[in-house]
Every structure is written in structure tokens, then in C-alpha cells.
Short mmCIF file of C-alpha atoms in Angstrom, two decimals:
data_model
loop_
_atom_site.label_atom_id
_atom_site.label_comp_id
_atom_site.label_asym_id
_atom_site.label_seq_id
_atom_site.Cartn_x
_atom_site.Cartn_y
_atom_site.Cartn_z
CA MET R 844 -46.34 -17.90 9.88
CA GLN R 845 -44.91 -14.94 11.01
CA ASN R 846 -42.91 -17.11 13.63
CA LYS R 847 -42.71 -19.87 11.23
CA GLN R 848 -40.37 -17.62 9.07
CA MET R 849 -38.20 -16.03 12.29
CA GLN R 850 -37.42 -19.33 13.31
CA HIS R 851 -36.10 -20.73 9.66
CA LEU R 852 -34.29 -17.07 10.03
CA MET R 853 -32.99 -18.11 12.88
CA LYS R 854 -31.64 -21.79 11.92
CA GLY R 855 -30.34 -19.46 9.14
CA ALA R 856 -28.51 -17.46 11.24
CA VAL R 857 -27.19 -20.22 13.05
CA VAL R 858 -25.63 -22.29 9.98
CA LEU R 859 -24.13 -19.32 8.31
CA SER R 860 -22.68 -18.25 11.33
CA ILE R 861 -20.97 -21.89 11.91
CA ALA R 862 -19.75 -21.77 8.30
CA SER R 863 -18.48 -18.29 9.27
CA PHE R 864 -16.73 -19.80 12.13
CA ILE R 865 -15.02 -22.36 10.47
CA ALA R 866 -13.75 -19.99 7.75
CA LYS R 867 -12.76 -17.96 9.74
CA VAL R 868 -10.40 -20.46 11.87
CA LEU R 869 -9.23 -21.56 8.65
CA SER R 870 -7.98 -18.31 7.12
CA ALA R 871 -6.11 -17.90 10.54
CA VAL R 872 -4.90 -21.16 11.47
CA TYR R 873 -2.80 -22.34 7.74
CA ARG R 874 -0.83 -18.87 8.61
CA ILE R 875 1.24 -20.38 11.13
CA PRO R 876 2.47 -23.63 9.06
CA PHE R 877 2.70 -21.64 6.45
CA GLN R 878 4.79 -18.95 7.70
CA ASN R 879 7.38 -21.94 9.44
CA MET R 880 7.56 -23.46 5.79
CA VAL R 881 8.67 -20.01 4.24
CA GLY R 882 9.71 -17.51 6.63
CA ASN R 883 9.55 -14.41 7.65
CA THR R 884 10.60 -12.55 4.69
CA GLY R 885 7.83 -15.21 2.44
CA PHE R 886 5.36 -14.16 4.43
CA TYR R 887 6.12 -10.84 4.23
CA VAL R 888 5.30 -11.30 0.84
CA TYR R 889 2.09 -13.31 0.78
CA GLN R 890 0.84 -10.87 3.60
CA GLN R 891 1.56 -7.57 1.21
CA VAL R 892 -0.93 -8.06 -1.43
CA TYR R 893 -3.22 -10.66 0.97
CA PRO R 894 -5.46 -7.01 2.12
CA ILE R 895 -6.46 -6.86 -2.19
CA TYR R 896 -7.59 -10.53 -1.79
CA GLY R 897 -9.68 -9.71 1.26
CA ILE R 898 -11.23 -6.76 0.30
CA GLY R 899 -12.55 -8.96 -3.02
CA MET R 900 -13.15 -11.57 -0.46
CA THR R 901 -15.44 -8.87 1.58
CA PHE R 902 -17.02 -8.00 -1.97
CA ALA R 903 -18.23 -11.51 -2.31
CA LEU R 904 -18.85 -12.81 1.04
CA SER R 905 -19.93 -10.59 3.85
CA GLY R 906 -20.59 -6.97 1.56
CA PHE R 907 -22.42 -7.31 -1.47
CA PRO R 908 -24.67 -10.44 -0.55
CA VAL R 909 -25.96 -8.93 2.87
CA TYR R 910 -27.31 -6.20 1.02
CA ILE R 911 -28.49 -8.01 -2.07
CA SER R 912 -30.36 -10.19 0.02
CA LYS R 913 -32.06 -7.08 1.59
CA LEU R 914 -33.29 -6.11 -1.65
CA VAL R 915 -34.39 -9.61 -2.42
CA ALA R 916 -36.40 -9.83 0.11
CA GLU R 917 -37.82 -6.78 -0.28
CA GLN R 918 -39.24 -8.31 -4.10
CA VAL R 919 -43.00 -9.10 -3.87
CA ASN R 920 -42.35 -12.20 -6.53
CA PRO R 921 -39.33 -14.01 -8.24
CA GLU R 922 -40.02 -12.25 -11.96
CA GLU R 923 -39.08 -9.07 -9.84
CA GLN R 924 -36.33 -10.83 -7.91
CA THR R 925 -34.82 -12.30 -11.59
CA GLN R 926 -34.99 -8.54 -13.10
CA LEU R 927 -33.00 -7.09 -9.61
CA LEU R 928 -30.43 -10.26 -9.68
CA ARG R 929 -29.93 -9.90 -13.31
CA ARG R 930 -29.52 -5.82 -13.03
CA SER R 931 -27.30 -6.27 -9.68
CA PHE R 932 -24.81 -8.45 -11.59
CA VAL R 933 -24.60 -6.53 -14.61
CA LEU R 934 -23.37 -3.47 -12.35
CA LEU R 935 -21.28 -6.01 -10.34
CA GLY R 936 -19.91 -7.68 -13.28
CA ILE R 937 -18.72 -4.22 -14.56
CA PHE R 938 -17.68 -3.10 -11.09
CA GLY R 939 -15.55 -6.21 -11.14
CA ALA R 940 -13.81 -6.10 -14.63
CA ALA R 941 -12.94 -2.83 -14.08
CA ILE R 942 -11.11 -3.50 -10.91
CA PHE R 943 -9.49 -6.66 -12.75
CA ILE R 944 -8.45 -4.36 -15.48
CA TYR R 945 -6.92 -1.63 -12.95
CA LEU R 946 -4.97 -4.52 -11.27
CA GLN R 947 -3.63 -6.13 -14.37
CA TYR R 948 -2.35 -2.40 -15.93
CA GLN R 949 -1.66 -0.85 -12.66
CA ALA R 950 0.01 -3.83 -11.27
CA PRO R 951 4.00 -2.27 -11.59
CA LYS R 952 2.94 1.16 -9.66
CA ILE R 953 0.97 -0.30 -6.60
CA ALA R 954 3.69 -2.61 -5.99
CA GLY R 955 6.00 0.15 -6.13
CA ALA R 956 3.97 2.49 -4.26
CA MET R 957 4.36 -0.44 -1.69
CA ALA R 958 8.08 -0.21 -1.95
CA ASP R 959 8.57 -3.71 -3.36
CA PRO R 960 7.87 -3.62 -7.36
CA ALA R 961 8.62 -7.95 -7.67
CA LEU R 962 5.17 -7.91 -6.16
CA THR R 963 4.20 -6.80 -9.34
CA PRO R 964 3.24 -10.36 -10.64
CA LEU R 965 1.24 -11.52 -7.15
CA ILE R 966 -1.28 -8.31 -7.71
CA GLU R 967 -1.51 -9.33 -11.28
CA MET R 968 -2.88 -12.91 -9.86
CA VAL R 969 -5.05 -11.77 -7.43
CA SER R 970 -6.83 -9.73 -9.36
CA PHE R 971 -8.29 -12.75 -11.17
CA MET R 972 -10.72 -13.61 -8.52
CA PHE R 973 -12.48 -10.29 -9.29
CA LEU R 974 -13.87 -11.71 -12.30
CA LEU R 975 -15.56 -14.42 -10.18
CA MET R 976 -16.73 -11.74 -7.27
CA PRO R 977 -20.35 -10.44 -9.15
CA PHE R 978 -21.58 -14.32 -9.94
CA LEU R 979 -20.32 -15.11 -5.39
CA ALA R 980 -22.23 -12.11 -4.07
CA VAL R 981 -25.44 -12.26 -6.45
CA THR R 982 -25.89 -15.90 -5.63
CA ARG R 983 -24.98 -15.78 -2.35
CA GLY R 984 -27.51 -12.50 -2.04
CA TYR R 985 -30.48 -14.36 -3.39
CA PHE R 986 -29.96 -17.40 -1.00
CA GLN R 987 -29.54 -15.55 1.61
CA GLY R 988 -32.39 -13.11 0.61
CA ILE R 989 -35.05 -15.97 0.25
CA PHE R 990 -33.56 -17.31 3.99
CA ASN R 991 -31.86 -20.04 2.12
CA MET R 992 -28.33 -19.91 4.34
CA VAL R 993 -27.38 -23.38 2.96
CA PRO R 994 -25.27 -23.22 -0.27
CA THR R 995 -23.29 -19.83 0.96
CA ALA R 996 -22.05 -21.91 4.02
CA VAL R 997 -21.17 -24.53 2.20
CA SER R 998 -19.67 -22.41 -0.63
CA GLN R 999 -18.15 -20.53 1.96
CA VAL R 1000 -16.26 -23.25 3.73
CA ALA R 1001 -15.59 -25.01 0.35
CA GLU R 1002 -13.86 -21.82 -0.65
CA GLN R 1003 -11.74 -21.33 2.63
CA LEU R 1004 -10.55 -25.24 2.41
CA VAL R 1005 -9.44 -24.76 -1.16
CA ARG R 1006 -7.52 -21.63 -1.05
CA VAL R 1007 -5.92 -22.99 2.25
CA VAL R 1008 -4.79 -26.38 0.28
CA VAL R 1009 -3.50 -24.16 -2.10
CA ILE R 1010 -1.18 -22.12 -0.48
CA LEU R 1011 -0.02 -24.91 1.84
CA VAL R 1012 0.88 -27.00 -1.46
CA ALA R 1013 2.47 -23.88 -3.05
CA ALA R 1014 4.93 -23.18 0.40
CA TRP R 1015 5.48 -26.80 0.26
CA LEU R 1016 6.77 -27.12 -3.43
CA SER R 1017 8.88 -23.52 -3.24
CA LEU R 1018 10.63 -25.37 -0.43
CA LYS R 1019 11.41 -29.04 -3.44
CA LEU R 1020 11.73 -26.82 -5.98
CA HIS R 1021 14.07 -24.02 -4.62
CA TRP R 1022 11.62 -21.26 -5.83
CA SER R 1023 11.92 -17.67 -4.75
CA VAL R 1024 9.69 -16.24 -2.36
CA TYR R 1025 8.00 -14.04 -5.40
CA GLU R 1026 7.27 -17.28 -7.05
CA MET R 1027 6.04 -18.92 -4.33
CA GLY R 1028 3.66 -15.92 -3.23
CA THR R 1029 2.57 -15.64 -6.63
CA TRP R 1030 0.99 -19.10 -6.59
CA ALA R 1031 -0.18 -18.81 -3.06
CA MET R 1032 -2.17 -16.16 -4.17
CA SER R 1033 -3.48 -18.21 -7.27
CA GLY R 1034 -5.49 -20.24 -4.01
CA ALA R 1035 -7.92 -17.25 -4.22
CA PHE R 1036 -9.02 -17.82 -7.79
CA PHE R 1037 -9.19 -21.75 -7.88
CA GLY R 1038 -11.09 -21.71 -4.53
CA GLY R 1039 -13.90 -18.93 -6.08
CA LEU R 1040 -14.19 -21.40 -9.08
CA VAL R 1041 -15.49 -24.14 -6.28
CA ALA R 1042 -17.77 -21.69 -4.81
CA THR R 1043 -18.73 -21.27 -8.36
CA TYR R 1044 -19.56 -24.67 -8.98
CA ILE R 1045 -20.92 -25.39 -5.98
CA LEU R 1046 -23.62 -22.33 -6.39
CA LEU R 1047 -23.78 -23.17 -9.82
CA ARG R 1048 -26.57 -25.83 -10.01
CA PRO R 1049 -28.98 -24.53 -7.25
CA ALA R 1050 -28.92 -20.97 -8.72
CA GLU R 1051 -29.54 -22.22 -12.19
CA THR R 1052 -32.86 -22.10 -12.45
CA VAL R 1053 -33.15 -18.66 -11.30
CA PHE R 1054 -31.07 -16.82 -13.71
CA GLN R 1055 -33.26 -18.97 -16.47
CA LEU R 1056 -36.15 -17.71 -15.28
CA LYS R 1057 -38.47 -15.47 -17.84
CA ALA R 1058 -38.25 -11.84 -17.95
CA PRO R 1059 -41.74 -10.38 -17.85
CA HIS R 1060 -40.59 -7.54 -20.56
CA ARG R 1061 -37.67 -7.69 -23.21
CA GLY R 1062 -38.04 -4.44 -24.15
CA ALA R 1063 -35.13 -2.06 -23.97
CA ILE R 1064 -33.13 -1.58 -21.40
CA ASP R 1065 -34.40 0.13 -18.29
CA PHE R 1066 -31.35 3.06 -17.55
CA LYS R 1067 -33.23 4.56 -14.73
CA ALA R 1068 -33.49 1.35 -12.89
CA TYR R 1069 -29.84 0.20 -13.77
CA GLN R 1070 -29.08 3.70 -12.36
CA GLN R 1071 -31.00 3.88 -9.00
CA LEU R 1072 -29.52 0.60 -8.27
CA ALA R 1073 -26.10 1.38 -8.87
CA LYS R 1074 -27.04 4.25 -6.33
CA ARG R 1075 -28.07 2.08 -3.62
CA LEU R 1076 -25.12 -0.61 -4.17
CA ALA R 1077 -22.21 2.08 -4.05
CA ILE R 1078 -24.05 4.09 -0.95
CA GLU R 1079 -25.93 1.45 1.85
CA GLY R 1080 -24.08 -1.67 0.02
CA GLY R 1081 -20.85 0.24 -0.53
CA SER R 1082 -21.17 1.06 3.33
CA ILE R 1083 -21.60 -2.30 4.36
CA CYS R 1084 -18.24 -3.20 2.35
CA LEU R 1085 -16.39 -0.77 4.31
CA PHE R 1086 -17.23 -1.76 7.57
CA ALA R 1087 -16.65 -5.79 6.88
CA SER R 1088 -13.30 -4.37 5.25
CA LEU R 1089 -12.21 -2.66 8.80
CA ILE R 1090 -9.02 -5.09 9.26
CA VAL R 1091 -8.08 -5.32 5.67
CA LEU R 1092 -8.30 -2.21 5.15
CA LEU R 1093 -5.75 -1.25 8.22
CA GLN R 1094 -3.65 -3.86 6.72
CA LEU R 1095 -3.93 -2.57 3.20
CA VAL R 1096 -2.38 0.67 4.67
CA ASP R 1097 0.22 -0.99 6.53
CA SER R 1098 1.28 -2.48 3.23
CA PHE R 1099 1.93 0.80 1.44
CA THR R 1100 3.77 2.33 4.48
CA VAL R 1101 5.55 -0.06 6.90
CA LYS R 1102 8.30 -1.58 4.69
CA LYS R 1103 8.93 2.05 3.06
CA GLY R 1104 9.10 3.36 6.64
CA LEU R 1105 11.04 0.11 7.92
CA VAL R 1106 13.34 1.34 5.04
CA LEU R 1107 13.22 4.77 5.68
CA SER R 1108 14.33 4.55 9.42
CA GLY R 1109 17.82 3.39 8.34
CA LEU R 1110 17.17 -0.85 7.80
CA SER R 1111 18.02 -2.61 4.84
CA GLU R 1112 15.68 -3.58 2.23
CA GLU R 1113 16.06 -7.40 3.24
CA LEU R 1114 16.45 -6.45 7.16
CA ALA R 1115 13.03 -4.42 6.23
CA LYS R 1116 11.19 -7.44 4.82
CA ASN R 1117 12.32 -9.71 7.60
CA MET R 1118 10.54 -7.06 10.03
CA LYS R 1119 7.57 -6.63 8.47
CA GLY R 1120 6.99 -10.59 8.01
CA ILE R 1121 7.24 -10.62 11.88
CA PHE R 1122 4.63 -7.81 12.30
CA ASP R 1123 2.45 -9.73 10.03
CA ARG R 1124 2.24 -12.45 12.61
CA GLY R 1125 -0.23 -10.20 14.60
CA GLN R 1126 -2.97 -10.76 12.03
CA PRO R 1127 -3.75 -14.61 12.34
CA LEU R 1128 -3.40 -14.08 16.62
CA VAL R 1129 -6.05 -11.28 16.21
CA GLN R 1130 -8.35 -13.10 13.68
CA LEU R 1131 -7.78 -16.24 16.21
CA GLY R 1132 -8.87 -13.70 19.43
CA LEU R 1133 -11.91 -13.00 17.54
CA VAL R 1134 -13.38 -15.90 16.33
CA VAL R 1135 -14.85 -16.96 20.09
CA SER R 1136 -16.13 -13.84 20.92
CA LEU R 1137 -17.85 -12.82 17.07
CA ALA R 1138 -19.27 -16.72 17.04
CA PHE R 1139 -20.87 -16.57 20.69
CA SER R 1140 -22.46 -12.78 19.78
CA SER R 1141 -23.37 -13.21 16.00
CA THR R 1142 -25.82 -16.21 17.82
CA LEU R 1143 -27.44 -13.08 19.44
CA ILE R 1144 -28.15 -10.83 16.27
CA PRO R 1145 -31.02 -12.75 14.70
CA SER R 1146 -32.62 -12.11 18.22
CA LEU R 1147 -31.95 -8.58 18.38
CA SER R 1148 -33.36 -8.61 14.89
CA GLN R 1149 -36.41 -9.79 15.72
CA ALA R 1150 -37.15 -7.89 19.13
CA ARG R 1151 -36.98 -4.70 16.60
CA GLN R 1152 -39.23 -6.04 14.39
CA ARG R 1153 -41.82 -6.84 16.75
CA ARG R 1154 -41.00 -3.47 18.57
CA GLN R 1155 -40.38 -5.05 21.96
CA GLN R 1156 -38.22 -2.33 23.17
CA TYR R 1157 -36.97 -4.43 26.76
CA GLN R 1158 -36.60 -7.32 24.76
CA PHE R 1159 -34.15 -5.14 22.61
CA GLN R 1160 -32.32 -3.59 25.24
CA GLN R 1161 -31.43 -7.19 26.63
CA VAL R 1162 -30.39 -8.95 23.83
CA ALA R 1163 -28.45 -5.71 22.50
CA GLU R 1164 -26.62 -6.01 26.70
CA ALA R 1165 -25.54 -9.37 25.92
CA LEU R 1166 -24.41 -8.89 22.54
CA ILE R 1167 -21.97 -5.91 24.38
CA HIS R 1168 -21.15 -7.64 27.35
CA ILE R 1169 -20.75 -11.51 25.48
CA SER R 1170 -18.39 -9.75 22.72
CA LEU R 1171 -16.17 -7.06 25.32
CA GLY R 1172 -15.93 -10.16 27.88
CA LEU R 1173 -14.80 -12.50 26.01
CA SER R 1174 -12.38 -10.63 23.40
CA ALA R 1175 -10.97 -8.56 26.45
CA ALA R 1176 -10.15 -11.91 28.15
CA ALA R 1177 -8.23 -13.20 24.57
CA THR R 1178 -7.01 -10.01 24.55
CA THR R 1179 -5.05 -10.20 28.03
CA GLY R 1180 -4.02 -14.04 28.00
CA LEU R 1181 -2.07 -13.05 24.20
CA MET R 1182 -0.88 -10.19 25.94
CA VAL R 1183 0.71 -11.49 28.92
CA LEU R 1184 1.74 -15.05 27.20
CA MET R 1185 3.40 -13.70 23.79
CA PRO R 1186 6.31 -14.28 24.23
CA GLN R 1187 5.06 -18.26 25.03
CA ILE R 1188 3.10 -17.88 22.09
CA ASN R 1189 5.32 -16.11 19.62
CA TYR R 1190 7.85 -18.83 20.08
CA PHE R 1191 5.83 -22.15 19.89
CA LEU R 1192 3.73 -21.06 16.88
CA PHE R 1193 6.52 -19.20 14.86
CA GLY R 1194 10.11 -20.47 16.42
CA ASP R 1195 11.46 -17.39 17.73
CA ALA R 1196 10.50 -14.35 20.53
CA ASP R 1197 11.12 -11.53 17.62
CA GLY R 1198 8.92 -8.20 17.79
CA ASN R 1199 7.03 -9.37 21.32
CA GLN R 1200 6.63 -6.07 21.86
CA ALA R 1201 5.43 -4.83 18.59
CA LEU R 1202 2.82 -8.21 19.11
CA VAL R 1203 1.74 -7.38 22.56
CA TRP R 1204 0.33 -3.84 21.58
CA TYR R 1205 -1.21 -5.12 18.10
CA MET R 1206 -3.27 -7.93 20.33
CA LEU R 1207 -5.16 -4.51 22.34
CA SER R 1208 -6.80 -4.58 18.66
CA ILE R 1209 -8.70 -7.71 19.41
CA ALA R 1210 -10.82 -6.26 22.30
CA ILE R 1211 -10.96 -2.56 20.16
CA ILE R 1212 -12.62 -4.43 17.15
CA ALA R 1213 -14.86 -6.85 18.82
CA LEU R 1214 -16.74 -3.89 20.78
CA ILE R 1215 -16.98 -1.71 17.55
CA ASN R 1216 -18.70 -4.89 15.94
CA ALA R 1217 -20.92 -5.36 18.44
CA CYS R 1218 -22.21 -1.78 18.30
CA ASN R 1219 -22.07 -1.72 15.02
CA SER R 1220 -25.09 -4.90 15.20
CA VAL R 1221 -26.91 -2.82 17.42
CA LEU R 1222 -26.84 0.46 15.02
CA GLN R 1223 -27.76 -1.62 11.51
CA SER R 1224 -30.03 -3.42 13.57
CA LEU R 1225 -31.74 0.23 14.31
CA ASP R 1226 -31.04 1.23 10.20
CA GLN R 1227 -28.19 3.90 11.42
CA PHE R 1228 -25.49 2.45 9.03
CA HIS R 1229 -24.11 6.27 8.20
CA LYS R 1230 -22.69 6.59 11.89
CA THR R 1231 -20.49 3.82 11.46
CA THR R 1232 -19.23 4.46 7.63
CA ALA R 1233 -18.39 8.32 8.93
CA ALA R 1234 -16.68 6.57 11.70
CA LEU R 1235 -14.29 3.92 9.59
CA ILE R 1236 -13.22 7.14 7.39
CA VAL R 1237 -12.00 8.53 10.00
CA GLY R 1238 -10.27 5.69 11.57
CA LEU R 1239 -8.62 5.14 8.39
CA ILE R 1240 -7.67 8.87 7.35
CA VAL R 1241 -6.08 8.75 11.21
CA LYS R 1242 -3.97 5.73 9.89
CA VAL R 1243 -3.07 6.67 6.46
CA ALA R 1244 -1.75 10.21 8.21
CA ILE R 1245 0.13 8.53 11.42
CA ASN R 1246 1.33 4.81 10.34
CA GLN R 1247 4.33 5.94 8.35
CA TRP R 1248 5.97 8.30 10.63
CA LEU R 1249 5.15 6.06 13.80
CA VAL R 1250 6.85 2.96 11.36
CA GLN R 1251 9.82 5.64 10.78
CA HIS R 1252 10.48 6.53 14.38
CA TYR R 1253 9.92 2.82 16.32
CA GLN R 1254 9.57 1.03 13.71
CA ILE R 1255 6.76 -2.12 14.15
CA VAL R 1256 6.03 -1.16 17.51
CA GLY R 1257 5.16 2.06 15.79
CA ALA R 1258 2.66 0.50 13.17
CA SER R 1259 0.73 -1.27 15.76
CA VAL R 1260 0.05 1.95 17.87
CA GLY R 1261 -1.07 3.32 14.61
CA THR R 1262 -3.99 0.48 14.60
CA VAL R 1263 -4.89 0.50 18.19
CA ILE R 1264 -5.10 4.30 17.74
CA SER R 1265 -6.89 4.68 14.79
CA LEU R 1266 -9.27 1.71 15.69
CA GLY R 1267 -9.33 3.89 19.15
CA VAL R 1268 -10.71 7.10 17.00
CA VAL R 1269 -13.11 4.88 15.04
CA LEU R 1270 -14.72 3.32 18.84
CA ALA R 1271 -14.62 6.64 20.31
CA SER R 1272 -16.57 7.94 17.38
CA ILE R 1273 -19.43 5.41 17.29
CA LEU R 1274 -19.85 5.71 21.19
CA ARG R 1275 -20.11 9.46 20.87
CA GLN R 1276 -23.21 8.73 18.09
CA SER R 1277 -24.28 5.45 20.08
CA PRO R 1278 -28.11 5.34 21.39
CA VAL R 1279 -28.49 5.20 25.49
CA ILE R 1280 -28.81 1.91 25.66
CA VAL R 1281 -25.05 1.16 24.42
CA ARG R 1282 -23.62 3.15 26.83
CA GLN R 1283 -25.83 2.01 29.81
CA ALA R 1284 -24.44 -1.74 28.66
CA LEU R 1285 -20.92 -0.49 29.09
CA GLY R 1286 -21.52 1.02 32.84
CA LEU R 1287 -17.87 1.60 34.35
CA GLN R 1288 -19.53 0.21 37.63
CA ARG R 1289 -21.62 -2.21 36.27
CA PHE R 1290 -19.85 -4.24 33.95
CA THR R 1291 -16.92 -2.20 32.53
CA GLY R 1292 -15.16 -1.55 35.78
CA LYS R 1293 -15.59 -5.59 36.91
CA LEU R 1294 -14.32 -6.06 33.48
CA LEU R 1295 -11.12 -4.14 34.00
CA ALA R 1296 -10.64 -5.64 37.33
CA ILE R 1297 -10.79 -8.99 36.47
CA CYS R 1298 -8.05 -8.88 33.66
CA ALA R 1299 -5.94 -7.21 35.89
CA VAL R 1300 -6.63 -10.36 38.52
CA MET R 1301 -5.86 -12.51 35.53
CA TRP R 1302 -2.87 -10.83 33.91
CA LEU R 1303 -1.43 -10.98 37.45
CA GLY R 1304 -2.24 -14.59 38.17
CA VAL R 1305 -0.76 -15.69 34.90
CA LYS R 1306 2.63 -14.06 35.76
CA ILE R 1307 2.70 -15.52 38.74
CA ALA R 1308 2.16 -19.05 37.51
CA LEU R 1309 4.55 -18.73 34.73
CA GLN R 1310 7.40 -18.53 37.28
CA PHE R 1311 6.88 -21.97 37.25
CA ALA R 1312 7.27 -22.95 34.01
CA PRO R 1313 10.92 -23.18 31.83
CA GLN R 1314 12.11 -19.99 31.98
CA SER R 1315 14.57 -20.05 29.16
CA LEU R 1316 12.43 -19.95 25.76
CA SER R 1317 15.25 -22.39 23.97
CA SER R 1318 12.56 -24.92 22.86
CA ARG R 1319 9.01 -24.99 21.31
CA GLY R 1320 8.24 -27.62 23.77
CA HIS R 1321 9.21 -25.11 26.73
CA ALA R 1322 6.83 -22.74 25.23
CA ILE R 1323 4.17 -25.42 25.03
CA LEU R 1324 4.51 -25.65 28.77
CA GLY R 1325 4.24 -22.02 29.75
CA THR R 1326 1.75 -21.46 26.85
CA GLY R 1327 -0.84 -24.42 28.77
CA LEU R 1328 0.39 -23.61 32.00
CA GLY R 1329 -1.11 -19.68 31.57
CA VAL R 1330 -3.80 -20.64 29.51
CA LEU R 1331 -5.29 -22.93 32.35
CA VAL R 1332 -4.58 -20.45 35.00
CA GLY R 1333 -6.13 -17.39 32.96
CA VAL R 1334 -9.13 -19.49 32.36
CA LEU R 1335 -10.07 -20.97 35.82
CA LEU R 1336 -9.17 -17.39 36.84
CA PHE R 1337 -11.82 -15.34 34.50
CA GLY R 1338 -14.09 -18.03 34.53
CA GLY R 1339 -14.19 -17.96 38.30
CA LEU R 1340 -14.57 -13.99 39.01
CA ALA R 1341 -16.76 -13.65 35.98
CA LEU R 1342 -18.83 -16.31 38.12
CA ARG R 1343 -18.00 -14.58 41.46
CA TRP R 1344 -18.49 -11.06 40.80
CA GLN R 1345 -21.74 -11.33 38.38
CA LEU R 1346 -19.90 -9.97 35.38
CA PHE R 1347 -22.54 -11.84 33.14
CA SER R 1348 -26.21 -11.69 33.79
CA ILE R 1349 -28.01 -15.58 34.35
CA ARG R 1350 -29.17 -15.12 30.88
CA GLU R 1351 -26.05 -13.68 29.26
CA TRP R 1352 -24.22 -17.34 30.75
CA LEU R 1353 -26.61 -19.39 29.07
CA THR R 1354 -26.30 -17.60 25.69
CA MET R 1355 -22.84 -18.91 25.94
CA PRO R 1356 -22.37 -22.30 25.10
CA GLY R 1357 -21.07 -24.46 28.34
CA GLY R 1358 -22.64 -21.66 30.20
CA ARG R 1359 -25.73 -23.89 31.88
CA GLN R 1360 -22.76 -25.77 32.89
CA LEU R 1361 -20.72 -23.67 34.25
CA LEU R 1362 -23.90 -21.82 35.94
CA ARG R 1363 -24.21 -25.64 37.40
CA LEU R 1364 -20.97 -26.14 38.86
CA SER R 1365 -20.74 -23.03 40.25
CA LYS R 1366 -24.01 -23.43 42.28
CA LYS R 1367 -22.60 -26.98 43.08
CA ILE R 1368 -18.97 -25.23 44.57
CA LYS R 1369 -21.02 -22.75 47.05
CA GLY R 1370 -23.24 -25.43 48.05
CA ARG R 1371 -19.96 -26.90 49.21
CA THR R 1372 -18.66 -24.21 51.39
CA LYS R 1373 -21.29 -23.23 52.94
#
């Protein structure tokens, strides 16, 4: 019976991982045509308010649902689950309504703090999604708690798809109807609400029977039960939300400090907006760089939980090592590739090579975030939530403290360096508190040293290969040729050296999609060379 439930859980985790992968790709890719249509200033307008949406999205998808699913799984019968869900809905309803009211009334002050009062209607528009957050969070939490991941997966992909369509249509209409960038941004932000409505509709029917179950007692409201649940949602659920919002919270700090710092550095208002838009190009690139490593590593997380539940210490150690190795290895490869190919990628995707230095620095955050996520997965499976929460708070404080000063003195390069420093503080704090198993997995001679050497060779090889590509970035065609050649050389070098120097164990290769075929190919090549 337990094995059957674990198999069901593993299948559900795979479904949710695939849906999350699709949603992340959609969320990253749409920004490229969007920026091409609306330009740097239009992109700046959208990205200034995007972190507020990102925080709401975290609450509704990967923060509160995860914690509510844990609470649902703890209940022994459907009536207790219903009581829990109703109380959660009431508490999150109050929370969502409070955020909505706050954003509606404080939008002018928030826009003023971002040094751009014209952002007010965008903030007011994005606030509407918080009215849908309670229903989305509670229903998704319920289905995940009973190991039915399909409704969450379908609603997640549909929500992102509708939002992306609304954003791109708004960008297209702004060109046709000659809207201002702020009018365009307001309509683009409405995609968050329309996407949430579609997700609500998808979840409504399967959730209807749950919310119509009769409660066991219709007497007085149990204020003590509400108080206890509110405390758990705030402390334990809040810590999950905080970690899931890491990247978005750093972007929120940028929204309040980068444009302001650029103006203080001596740039005009319009040039500061343009520069912030260039800096924001780094966000979809970081998301794309993380997608592959997160998709591969997320398939290992259920195995980690399974080994912990069964108290299989050796198995737990092997899975934890594989999780850390795959996450860091693939993200380091993506980081190296994006850094060395940045001029070509920047021109190919965005039509010019502006802000290359800032974007190169920004790419370093890919490997750091991937390792933070891997370490967090290990710590969460050991029920050590507080360690990552404390580390994140310290990192955010560092970002707030140094960001504007760095931007004022080094412009958008300073903003990128501020992000890398704050993430480095988070990682160092987590590693210092992590169990021995994590530090062993990162052994300098056994893994990290090899990885650094492979990335150095990869960097050099791609640099040499680029000498055979068109040297002038005068067209997107030249940029595409350089990018294609660099990617091909980089993948061959990283894959070949990783196999030759045994960066990953056989078990780790078999975990990765296509790993089995690579091992077979490697054996054939070795057999022919003997």
C-alpha cells in the first residue's frame, strides 16, 4: 500500500515538474518578442511592476499551496480536510483582500518610491490578481495534498498561456493604436488577472464537491483554531513563500533602486528608463539558464523524500549528491555559455549589444541560484526550513543596503554585482549551516575542481570557435551564426570532458534525460580508440 502511494506521488511529481517546466519556458520566452515590440523603455515599464505580480504568483502557485498540501495530508478524514480548507480560504481571503486594498490605495506612493509616478495604473491593475489568490492557493493545495497533481498542472500551464497571449496582444495593439508605454503596460498587466480567472475556472469544477461537503459542526466560530492556523500559515507557509520568491524579491529591490540610482548618477529620466530596460534583459536569460537544471533536478526531489521517509541514509546521501551535482553542473555550463556568448545572444535576441558587461555579471546568478535551490531541497527534506529563511532575509538586507550605492557609482553593472553579492551571501549562509552531506557533495577535488576546469576549457574553446564566426555584429544573421557555433562547441566540450573526467557518476548520468545514450556513445568511442 505504501509503495503504491509512493508510486502515485512520484508520477504526480513528474506531471507537476513537466507543467512547471512548460510554464517557466513560457514565462521566460515571451519577454523576448515583447521587448522587441515595445523597446527598452516599454520593457522597463512592464518589468518595474512585474515583481508584484511575481510575488502574488508565488503565493498562489508555489508557496501557500505547498504548505496547505502538507496540512491536508495530515488530516485523517474528508470532513477535517474541509474544515481546514475553509479556514485557510477565509484567512487567505482576508490576506489577499488586504493586499488588494493596500495596493489600490497606496499605488501612487509605491510608484513614487519607484521614482516614476506614471506607474500607478499598472500597480492598481496588478492588484486584482490578489483577489483570486485565496481560491487558487487553497484548491491547488488540496489537490496536491491528496496527490492529484493534474488540476494544478493544467491550471498552471493555462494561466501562463493566457497571460502571455494577453501581454503580446497588448504590445501589438500598442503599436497599432499608438498607445503610450504606460497604457501598454497597464493592459499587459491585466494578463495576470485574466490568466488567474482561467485557472480559477479550470479548478472550480473539480473543487466544487470539496467545498460543498457538510461541516461536522455549525456552531460558533472556533477562533482558537483560526488563530493557530493563521500562525502556522504566517511562519511555516511564509518561509516557503519567501524562498520561492527569492528572485522576484531581488527584482523588487531593483525596481525601487536601479532607476533612482541611475538618475542620481547623472542620467536623464528617459535615459535611466532605457538603461533599466536594458538591465531587465537579464531576467529572461537567467530564467532560461535555470530551466534545464531545475527541470532535471526536480525529478530527484521525490526520491529524496522517499529515502528520508524510509530512513535509508545511504540512499538519501546518494540522491542528495546527485541533486547537487546535476543542479550545479548544468547551471554552471549554462552560466559559462551565456557569459562567453553574451554579445551574440544579446544582439540575436534584442537587436543590439547594449549592456553586455552588466548582463555578463548577471549570468553568474544562474549557478548560485541553482545551488541554493539544491541545498534548500536537501534542508527541506530534513525539515530544516528556518535555516534557509534566515539566510534569505540576510541576503535581501544586503541587497537593499548596497544596491542603490552600486548603481549610483557603476550604473547597471552595479545592479548586477549587487544581485550576485546578495545571492553569494545567501549561499554562504546556507552552506555554513548545511549538514556534512552537502559539503561532501561539493568536494573541491572530486567535483567542484573538475567542474571549474571543464568550464574554463569550455570558455576558451568557445572563444577560439568564435574567431571563425562573423566578427562584426551588424545583423541578427551574424549573431545567430556566432551563437549557433558557440553553443555547438560548448555542448560538445562540456559533455565530452564531463564524460572523460567522470564529473558525474553513472547513476547521475542515468538520471538525466539522454544520459543513457551518452554513456553508450562514450563506450563505443572508447572501444574504437583502443
